[in-house]
mmCIF file with all atom_site columns, C-alpha atoms and ligand atoms in Angstrom:
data_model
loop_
_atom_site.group_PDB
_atom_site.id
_atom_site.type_symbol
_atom_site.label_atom_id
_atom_site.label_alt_id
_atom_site.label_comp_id
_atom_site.label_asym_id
_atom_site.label_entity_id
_atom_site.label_seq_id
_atom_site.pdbx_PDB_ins_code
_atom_site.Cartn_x
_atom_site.Cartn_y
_atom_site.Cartn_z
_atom_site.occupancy
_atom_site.B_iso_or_equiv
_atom_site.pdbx_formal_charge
_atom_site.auth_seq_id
_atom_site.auth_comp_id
_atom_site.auth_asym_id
_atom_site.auth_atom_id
_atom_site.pdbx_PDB_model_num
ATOM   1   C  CA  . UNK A 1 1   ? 0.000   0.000  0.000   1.00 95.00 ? 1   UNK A CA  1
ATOM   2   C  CA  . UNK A 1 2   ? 0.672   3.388  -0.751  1.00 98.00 ? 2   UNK A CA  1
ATOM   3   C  CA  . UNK A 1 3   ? 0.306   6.390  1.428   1.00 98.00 ? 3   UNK A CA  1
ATOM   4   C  CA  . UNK A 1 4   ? 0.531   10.223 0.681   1.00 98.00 ? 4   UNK A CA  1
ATOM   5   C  CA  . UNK A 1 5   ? 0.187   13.009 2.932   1.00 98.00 ? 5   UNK A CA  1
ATOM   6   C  CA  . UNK A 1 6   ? -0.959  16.471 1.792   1.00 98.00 ? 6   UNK A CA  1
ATOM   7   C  CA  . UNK A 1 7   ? -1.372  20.310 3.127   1.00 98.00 ? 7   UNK A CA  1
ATOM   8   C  CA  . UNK A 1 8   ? -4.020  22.783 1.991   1.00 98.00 ? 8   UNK A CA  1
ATOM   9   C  CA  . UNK A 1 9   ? -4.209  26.596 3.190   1.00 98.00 ? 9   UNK A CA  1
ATOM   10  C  CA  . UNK A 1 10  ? -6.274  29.382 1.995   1.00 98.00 ? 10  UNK A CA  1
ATOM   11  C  CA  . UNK A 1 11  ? -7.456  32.930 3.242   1.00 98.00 ? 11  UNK A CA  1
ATOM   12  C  CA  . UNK A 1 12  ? -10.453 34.928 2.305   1.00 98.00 ? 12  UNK A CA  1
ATOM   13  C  CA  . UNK A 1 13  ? -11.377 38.593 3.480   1.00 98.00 ? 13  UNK A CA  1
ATOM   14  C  CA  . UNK A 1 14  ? -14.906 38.815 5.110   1.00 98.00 ? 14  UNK A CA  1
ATOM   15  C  CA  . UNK A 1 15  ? -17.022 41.561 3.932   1.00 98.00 ? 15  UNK A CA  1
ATOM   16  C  CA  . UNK A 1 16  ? -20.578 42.713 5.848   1.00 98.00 ? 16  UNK A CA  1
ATOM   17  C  CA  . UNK A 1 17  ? -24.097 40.815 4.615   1.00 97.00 ? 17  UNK A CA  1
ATOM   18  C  CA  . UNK A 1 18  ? -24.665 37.122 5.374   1.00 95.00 ? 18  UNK A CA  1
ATOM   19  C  CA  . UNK A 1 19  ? -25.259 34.097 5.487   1.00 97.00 ? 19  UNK A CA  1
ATOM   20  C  CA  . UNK A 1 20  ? -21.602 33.447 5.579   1.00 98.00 ? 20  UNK A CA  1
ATOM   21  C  CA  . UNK A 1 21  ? -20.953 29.766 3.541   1.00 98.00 ? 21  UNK A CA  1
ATOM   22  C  CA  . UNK A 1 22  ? -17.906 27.829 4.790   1.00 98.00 ? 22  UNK A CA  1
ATOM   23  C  CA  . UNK A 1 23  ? -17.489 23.925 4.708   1.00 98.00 ? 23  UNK A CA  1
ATOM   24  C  CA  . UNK A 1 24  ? -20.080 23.724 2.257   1.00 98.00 ? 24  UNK A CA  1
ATOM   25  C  CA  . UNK A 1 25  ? -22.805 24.547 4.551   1.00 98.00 ? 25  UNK A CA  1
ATOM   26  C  CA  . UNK A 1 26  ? -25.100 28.524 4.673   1.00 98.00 ? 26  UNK A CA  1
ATOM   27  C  CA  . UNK A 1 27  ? -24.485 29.990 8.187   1.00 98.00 ? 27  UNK A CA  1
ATOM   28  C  CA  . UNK A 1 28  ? -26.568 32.538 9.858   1.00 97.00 ? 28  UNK A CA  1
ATOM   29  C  CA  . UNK A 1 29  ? -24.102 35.392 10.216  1.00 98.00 ? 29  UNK A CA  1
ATOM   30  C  CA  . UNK A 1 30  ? -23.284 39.221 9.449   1.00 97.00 ? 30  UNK A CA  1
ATOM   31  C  CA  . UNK A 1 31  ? -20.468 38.985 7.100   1.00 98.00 ? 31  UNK A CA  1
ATOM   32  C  CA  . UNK A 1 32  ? -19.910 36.478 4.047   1.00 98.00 ? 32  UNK A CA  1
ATOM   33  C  CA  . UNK A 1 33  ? -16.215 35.942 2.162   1.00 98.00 ? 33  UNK A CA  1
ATOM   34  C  CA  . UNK A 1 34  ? -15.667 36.993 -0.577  1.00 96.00 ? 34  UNK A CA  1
ATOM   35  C  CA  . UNK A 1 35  ? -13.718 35.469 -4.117  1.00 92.00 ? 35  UNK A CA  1
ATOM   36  C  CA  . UNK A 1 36  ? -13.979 34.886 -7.737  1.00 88.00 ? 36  UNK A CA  1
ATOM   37  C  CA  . UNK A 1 37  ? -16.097 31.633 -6.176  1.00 89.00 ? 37  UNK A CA  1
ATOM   38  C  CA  . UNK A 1 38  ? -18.725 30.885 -3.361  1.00 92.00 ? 38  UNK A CA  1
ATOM   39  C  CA  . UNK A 1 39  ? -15.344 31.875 -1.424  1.00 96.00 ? 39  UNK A CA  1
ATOM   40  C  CA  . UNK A 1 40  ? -15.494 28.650 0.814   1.00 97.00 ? 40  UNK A CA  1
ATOM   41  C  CA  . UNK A 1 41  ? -12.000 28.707 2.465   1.00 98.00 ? 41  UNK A CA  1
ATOM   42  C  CA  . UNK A 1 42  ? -12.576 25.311 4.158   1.00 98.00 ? 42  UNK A CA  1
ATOM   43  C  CA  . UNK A 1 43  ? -13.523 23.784 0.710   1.00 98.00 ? 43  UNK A CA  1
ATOM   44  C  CA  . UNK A 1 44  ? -10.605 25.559 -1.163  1.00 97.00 ? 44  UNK A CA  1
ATOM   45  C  CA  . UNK A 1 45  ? -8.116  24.225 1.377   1.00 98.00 ? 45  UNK A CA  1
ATOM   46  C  CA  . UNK A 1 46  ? -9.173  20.829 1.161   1.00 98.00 ? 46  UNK A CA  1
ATOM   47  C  CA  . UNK A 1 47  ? -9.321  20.676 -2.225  1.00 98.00 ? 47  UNK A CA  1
ATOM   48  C  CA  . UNK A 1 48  ? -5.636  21.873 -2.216  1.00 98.00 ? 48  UNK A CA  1
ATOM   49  C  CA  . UNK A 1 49  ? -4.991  19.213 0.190   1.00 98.00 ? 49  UNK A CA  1
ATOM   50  C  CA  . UNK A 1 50  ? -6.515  16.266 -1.567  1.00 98.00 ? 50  UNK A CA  1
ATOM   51  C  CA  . UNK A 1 51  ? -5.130  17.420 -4.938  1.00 98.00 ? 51  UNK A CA  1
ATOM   52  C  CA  . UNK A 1 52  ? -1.805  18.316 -3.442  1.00 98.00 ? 52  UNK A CA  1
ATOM   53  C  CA  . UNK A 1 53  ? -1.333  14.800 -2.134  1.00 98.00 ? 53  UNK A CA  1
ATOM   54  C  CA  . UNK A 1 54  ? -2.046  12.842 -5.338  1.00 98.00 ? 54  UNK A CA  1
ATOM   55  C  CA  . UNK A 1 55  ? 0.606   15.263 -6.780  1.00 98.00 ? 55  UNK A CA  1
ATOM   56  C  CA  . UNK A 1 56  ? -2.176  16.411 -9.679  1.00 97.00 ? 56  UNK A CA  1
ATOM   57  C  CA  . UNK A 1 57  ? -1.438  20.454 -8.453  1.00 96.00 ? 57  UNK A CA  1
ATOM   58  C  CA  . UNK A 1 58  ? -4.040  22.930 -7.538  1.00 96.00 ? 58  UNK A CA  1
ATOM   59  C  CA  . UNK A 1 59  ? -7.380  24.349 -6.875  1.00 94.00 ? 59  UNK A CA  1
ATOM   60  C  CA  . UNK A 1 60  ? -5.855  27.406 -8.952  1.00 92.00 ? 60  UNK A CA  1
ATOM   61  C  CA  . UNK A 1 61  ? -4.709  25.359 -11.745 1.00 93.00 ? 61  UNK A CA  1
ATOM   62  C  CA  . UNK A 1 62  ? -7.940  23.751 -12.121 1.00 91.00 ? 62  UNK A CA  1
ATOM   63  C  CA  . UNK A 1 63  ? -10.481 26.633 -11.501 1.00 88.00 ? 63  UNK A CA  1
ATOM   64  C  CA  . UNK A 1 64  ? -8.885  29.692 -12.584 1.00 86.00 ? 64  UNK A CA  1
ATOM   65  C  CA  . UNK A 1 65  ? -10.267 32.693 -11.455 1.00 84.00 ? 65  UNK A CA  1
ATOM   66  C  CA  . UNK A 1 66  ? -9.511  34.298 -14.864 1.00 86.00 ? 66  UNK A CA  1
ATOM   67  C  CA  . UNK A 1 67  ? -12.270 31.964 -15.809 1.00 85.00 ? 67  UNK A CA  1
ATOM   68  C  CA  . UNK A 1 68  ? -16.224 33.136 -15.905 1.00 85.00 ? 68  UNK A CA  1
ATOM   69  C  CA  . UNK A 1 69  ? -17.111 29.528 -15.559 1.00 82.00 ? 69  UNK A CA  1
ATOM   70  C  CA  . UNK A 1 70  ? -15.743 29.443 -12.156 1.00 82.00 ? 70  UNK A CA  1
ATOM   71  C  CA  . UNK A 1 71  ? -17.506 33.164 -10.890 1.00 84.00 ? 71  UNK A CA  1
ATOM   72  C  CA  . UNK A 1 72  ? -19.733 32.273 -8.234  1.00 81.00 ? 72  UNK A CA  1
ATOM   73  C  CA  . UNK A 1 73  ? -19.241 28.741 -8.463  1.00 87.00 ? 73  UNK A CA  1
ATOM   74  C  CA  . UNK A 1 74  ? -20.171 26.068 -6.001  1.00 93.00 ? 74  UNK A CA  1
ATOM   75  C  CA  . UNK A 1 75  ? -16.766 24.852 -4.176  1.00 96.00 ? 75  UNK A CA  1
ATOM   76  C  CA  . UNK A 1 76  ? -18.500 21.532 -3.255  1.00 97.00 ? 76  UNK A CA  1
ATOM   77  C  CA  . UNK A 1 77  ? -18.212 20.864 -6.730  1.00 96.00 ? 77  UNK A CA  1
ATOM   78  C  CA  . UNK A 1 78  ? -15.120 22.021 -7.123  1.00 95.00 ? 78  UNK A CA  1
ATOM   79  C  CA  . UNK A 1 79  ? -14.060 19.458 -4.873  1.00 97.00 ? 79  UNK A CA  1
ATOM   80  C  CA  . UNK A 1 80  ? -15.794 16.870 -5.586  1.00 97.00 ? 80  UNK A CA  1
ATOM   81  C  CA  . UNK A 1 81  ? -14.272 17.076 -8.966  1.00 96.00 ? 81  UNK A CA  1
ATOM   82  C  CA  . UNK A 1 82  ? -10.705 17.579 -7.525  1.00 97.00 ? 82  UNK A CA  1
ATOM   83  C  CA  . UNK A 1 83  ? -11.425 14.267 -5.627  1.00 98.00 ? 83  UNK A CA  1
ATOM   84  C  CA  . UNK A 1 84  ? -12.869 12.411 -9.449  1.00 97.00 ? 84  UNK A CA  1
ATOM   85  C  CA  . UNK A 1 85  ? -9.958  13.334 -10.389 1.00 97.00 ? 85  UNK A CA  1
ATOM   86  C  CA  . UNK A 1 86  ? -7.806  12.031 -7.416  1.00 98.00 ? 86  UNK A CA  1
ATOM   87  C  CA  . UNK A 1 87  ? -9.809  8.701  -7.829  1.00 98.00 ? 87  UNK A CA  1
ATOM   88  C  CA  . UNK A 1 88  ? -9.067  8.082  -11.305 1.00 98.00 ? 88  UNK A CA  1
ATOM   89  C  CA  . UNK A 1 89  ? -5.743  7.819  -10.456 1.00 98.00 ? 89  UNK A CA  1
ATOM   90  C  CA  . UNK A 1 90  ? -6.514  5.054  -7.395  1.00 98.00 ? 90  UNK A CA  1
ATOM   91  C  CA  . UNK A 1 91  ? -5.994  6.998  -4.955  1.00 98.00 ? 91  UNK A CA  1
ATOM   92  C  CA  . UNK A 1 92  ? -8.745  6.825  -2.245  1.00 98.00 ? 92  UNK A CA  1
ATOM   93  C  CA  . UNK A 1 93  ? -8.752  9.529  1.354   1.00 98.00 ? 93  UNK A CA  1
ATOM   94  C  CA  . UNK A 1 94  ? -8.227  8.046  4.436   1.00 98.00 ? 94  UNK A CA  1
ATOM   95  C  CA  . UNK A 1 95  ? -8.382  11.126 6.064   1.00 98.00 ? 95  UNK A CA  1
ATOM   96  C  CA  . UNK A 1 96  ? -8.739  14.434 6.439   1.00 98.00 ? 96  UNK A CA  1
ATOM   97  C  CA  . UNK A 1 97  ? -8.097  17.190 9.646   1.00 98.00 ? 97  UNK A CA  1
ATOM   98  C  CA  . UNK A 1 98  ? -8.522  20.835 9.048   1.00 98.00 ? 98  UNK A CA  1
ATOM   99  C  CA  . UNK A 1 99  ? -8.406  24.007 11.266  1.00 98.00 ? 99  UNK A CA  1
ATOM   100 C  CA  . UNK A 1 100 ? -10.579 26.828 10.870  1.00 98.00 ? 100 UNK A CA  1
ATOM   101 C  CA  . UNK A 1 101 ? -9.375  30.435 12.225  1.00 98.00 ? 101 UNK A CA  1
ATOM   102 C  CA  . UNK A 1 102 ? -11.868 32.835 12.848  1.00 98.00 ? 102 UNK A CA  1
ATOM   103 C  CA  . UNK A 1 103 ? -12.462 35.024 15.680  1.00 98.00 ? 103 UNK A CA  1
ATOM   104 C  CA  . UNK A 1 104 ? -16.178 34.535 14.600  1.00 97.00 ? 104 UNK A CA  1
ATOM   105 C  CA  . UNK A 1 105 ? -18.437 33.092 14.319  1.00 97.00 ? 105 UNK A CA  1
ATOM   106 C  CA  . UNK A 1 106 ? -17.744 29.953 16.608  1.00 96.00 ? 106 UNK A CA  1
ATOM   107 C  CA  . UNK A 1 107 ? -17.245 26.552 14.751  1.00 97.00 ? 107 UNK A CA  1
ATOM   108 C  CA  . UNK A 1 108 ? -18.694 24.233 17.167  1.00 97.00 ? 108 UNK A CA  1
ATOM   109 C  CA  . UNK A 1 109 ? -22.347 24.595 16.783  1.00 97.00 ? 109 UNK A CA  1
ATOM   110 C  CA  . UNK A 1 110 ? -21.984 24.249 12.884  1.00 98.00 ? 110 UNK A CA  1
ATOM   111 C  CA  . UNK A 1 111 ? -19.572 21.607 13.429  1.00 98.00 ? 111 UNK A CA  1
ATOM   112 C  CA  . UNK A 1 112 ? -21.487 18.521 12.753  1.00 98.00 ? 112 UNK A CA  1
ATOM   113 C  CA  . UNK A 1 113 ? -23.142 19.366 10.207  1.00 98.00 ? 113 UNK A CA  1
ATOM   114 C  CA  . UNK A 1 114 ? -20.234 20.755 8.313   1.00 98.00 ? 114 UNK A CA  1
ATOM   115 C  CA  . UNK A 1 115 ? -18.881 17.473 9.156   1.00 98.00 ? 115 UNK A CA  1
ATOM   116 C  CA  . UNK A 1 116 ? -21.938 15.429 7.765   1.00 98.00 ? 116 UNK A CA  1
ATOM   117 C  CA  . UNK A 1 117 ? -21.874 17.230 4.498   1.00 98.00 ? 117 UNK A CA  1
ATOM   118 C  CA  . UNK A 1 118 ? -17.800 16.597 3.797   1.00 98.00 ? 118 UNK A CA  1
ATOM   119 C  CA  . UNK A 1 119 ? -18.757 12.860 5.067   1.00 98.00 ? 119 UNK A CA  1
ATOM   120 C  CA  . UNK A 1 120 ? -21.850 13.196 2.544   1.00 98.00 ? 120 UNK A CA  1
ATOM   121 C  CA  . UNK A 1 121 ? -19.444 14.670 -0.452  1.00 98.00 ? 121 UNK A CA  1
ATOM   122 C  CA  . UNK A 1 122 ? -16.495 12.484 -0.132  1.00 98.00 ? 122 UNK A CA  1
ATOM   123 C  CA  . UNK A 1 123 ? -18.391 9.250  0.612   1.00 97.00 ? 123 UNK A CA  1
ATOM   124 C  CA  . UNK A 1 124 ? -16.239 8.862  3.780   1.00 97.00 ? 124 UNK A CA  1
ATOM   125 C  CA  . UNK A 1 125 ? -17.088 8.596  7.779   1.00 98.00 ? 125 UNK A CA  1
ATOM   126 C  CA  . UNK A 1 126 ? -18.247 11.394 10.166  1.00 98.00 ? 126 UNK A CA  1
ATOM   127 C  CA  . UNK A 1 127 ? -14.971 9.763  12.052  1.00 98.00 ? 127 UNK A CA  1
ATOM   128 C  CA  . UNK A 1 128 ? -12.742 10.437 9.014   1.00 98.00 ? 128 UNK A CA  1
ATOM   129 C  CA  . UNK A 1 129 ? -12.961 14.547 9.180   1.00 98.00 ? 129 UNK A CA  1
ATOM   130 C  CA  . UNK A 1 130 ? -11.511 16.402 11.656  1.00 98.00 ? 130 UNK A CA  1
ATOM   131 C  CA  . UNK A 1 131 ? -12.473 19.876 12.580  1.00 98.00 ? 131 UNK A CA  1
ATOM   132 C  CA  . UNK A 1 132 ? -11.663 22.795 14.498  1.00 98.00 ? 132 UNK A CA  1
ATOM   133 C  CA  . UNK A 1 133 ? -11.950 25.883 15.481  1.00 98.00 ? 133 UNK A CA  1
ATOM   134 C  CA  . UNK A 1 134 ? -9.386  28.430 16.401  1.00 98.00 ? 134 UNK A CA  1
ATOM   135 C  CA  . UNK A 1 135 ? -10.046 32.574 17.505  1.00 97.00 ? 135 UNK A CA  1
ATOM   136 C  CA  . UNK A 1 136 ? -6.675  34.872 16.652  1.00 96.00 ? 136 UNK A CA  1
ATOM   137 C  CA  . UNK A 1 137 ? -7.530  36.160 20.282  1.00 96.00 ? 137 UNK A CA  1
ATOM   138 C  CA  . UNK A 1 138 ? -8.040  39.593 18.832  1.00 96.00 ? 138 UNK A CA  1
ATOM   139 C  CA  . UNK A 1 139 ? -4.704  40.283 17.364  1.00 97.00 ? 139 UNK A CA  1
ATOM   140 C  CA  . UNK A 1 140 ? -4.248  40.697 13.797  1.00 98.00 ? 140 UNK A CA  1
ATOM   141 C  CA  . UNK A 1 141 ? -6.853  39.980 10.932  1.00 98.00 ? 141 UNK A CA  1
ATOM   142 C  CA  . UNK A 1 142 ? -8.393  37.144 11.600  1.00 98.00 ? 142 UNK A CA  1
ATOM   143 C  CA  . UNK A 1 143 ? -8.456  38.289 15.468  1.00 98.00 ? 143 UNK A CA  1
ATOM   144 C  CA  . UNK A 1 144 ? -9.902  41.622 13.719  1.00 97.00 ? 144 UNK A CA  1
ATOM   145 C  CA  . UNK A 1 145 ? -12.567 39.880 12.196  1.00 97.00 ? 145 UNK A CA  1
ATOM   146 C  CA  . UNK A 1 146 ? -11.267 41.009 8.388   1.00 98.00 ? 146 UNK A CA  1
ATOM   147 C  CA  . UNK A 1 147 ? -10.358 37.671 7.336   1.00 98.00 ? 147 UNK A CA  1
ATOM   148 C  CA  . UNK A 1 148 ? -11.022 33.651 7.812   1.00 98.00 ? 148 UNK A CA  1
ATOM   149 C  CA  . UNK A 1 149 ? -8.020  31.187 6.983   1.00 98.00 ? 149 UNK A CA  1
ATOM   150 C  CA  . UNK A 1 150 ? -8.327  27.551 6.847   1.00 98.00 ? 150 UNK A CA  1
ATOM   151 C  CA  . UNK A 1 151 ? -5.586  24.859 7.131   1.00 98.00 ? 151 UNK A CA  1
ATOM   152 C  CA  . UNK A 1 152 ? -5.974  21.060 6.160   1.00 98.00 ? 152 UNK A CA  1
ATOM   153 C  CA  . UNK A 1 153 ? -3.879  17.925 5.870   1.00 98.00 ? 153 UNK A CA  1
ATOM   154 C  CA  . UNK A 1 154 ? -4.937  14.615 4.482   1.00 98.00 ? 154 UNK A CA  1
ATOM   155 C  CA  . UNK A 1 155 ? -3.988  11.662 4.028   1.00 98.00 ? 155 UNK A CA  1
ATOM   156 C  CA  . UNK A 1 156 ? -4.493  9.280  0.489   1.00 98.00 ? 156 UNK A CA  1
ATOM   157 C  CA  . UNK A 1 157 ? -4.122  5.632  0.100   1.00 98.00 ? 157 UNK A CA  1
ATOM   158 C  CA  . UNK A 1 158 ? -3.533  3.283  -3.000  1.00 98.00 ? 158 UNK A CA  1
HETATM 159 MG MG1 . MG  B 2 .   ? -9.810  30.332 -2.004  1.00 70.43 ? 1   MG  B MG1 1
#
């Protein structure tokens, strides 16, 4: 058996109106992120995980953002087609553990069901996706509130 490890990271800038959609899921806030995309920085660092790992490059490479097509676009799908793609060359996830850093709003009541929907997408177990939540404590951008960052690693077996 084969095993590959891979890192994703992304950053968005928040900007006022919700809902605010991260990890796939609509949540009832203030302030939404914004992109070329849906702006899901969970999604986008997965994706650059998953991809990363099979060596087959990045979210960039495969959805420019010099591309209409991808304006507004659903990341679910983007990753879901990341992870076709991943598949056709036999890889399969074993896991995945991401960090989300926000000073708001807090992760844990959207938790599970960001979860579920990742479990859902990636035909994988609730037990496979690990996720938390981490404030800046106030200090710089994401403490200020004027950004969200998300982290992931993941690991692919053949
Ligand atoms: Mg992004």
């Amino acid at each position: 058996m084969e095993l590959r490890v891979g890192l994703g990271h992304d950053t968005h800038r928040l900007e006022p109106g919700g809902p605010l959609r991260l990890g796939g899921i609509d949540i009832d806030f203030d302030a939404h992120l914004a992109g070329h995309s849906d702006a899901d920085v969970l999604l986008h660092a997965i994706t650059d995980a998953v991809l990363g790992a099979a060596g087959l490059g990045d979210i960039g490479e495969m959805f420019p953002d010099t591309d209409p097509a991808n304006r507004g676009r659903d990341s679910s799908q983007m990753l879901l087609a990341a992870y076709v793609q991943v598949q056709r060359h036999r890889w399969s996830l074993v896991n995945l553990d991401c960090v989300v850093l926000a000073e708001r709003p807090k992760l844990l009541p959207h938790r599970q069901r960001i979860r579920q929907h990742l479990a859902d997408l990636l035909s994988i177990h609730t037990e496979c996706i690990g996720l938390k939540g981490k404030t800046g404590e106030s200090t710089g951008d994401i403490g200020q509130g004027r950004i969200i960052q998300a982290q992931c690693v993941c690991l692919l077996q053949r």
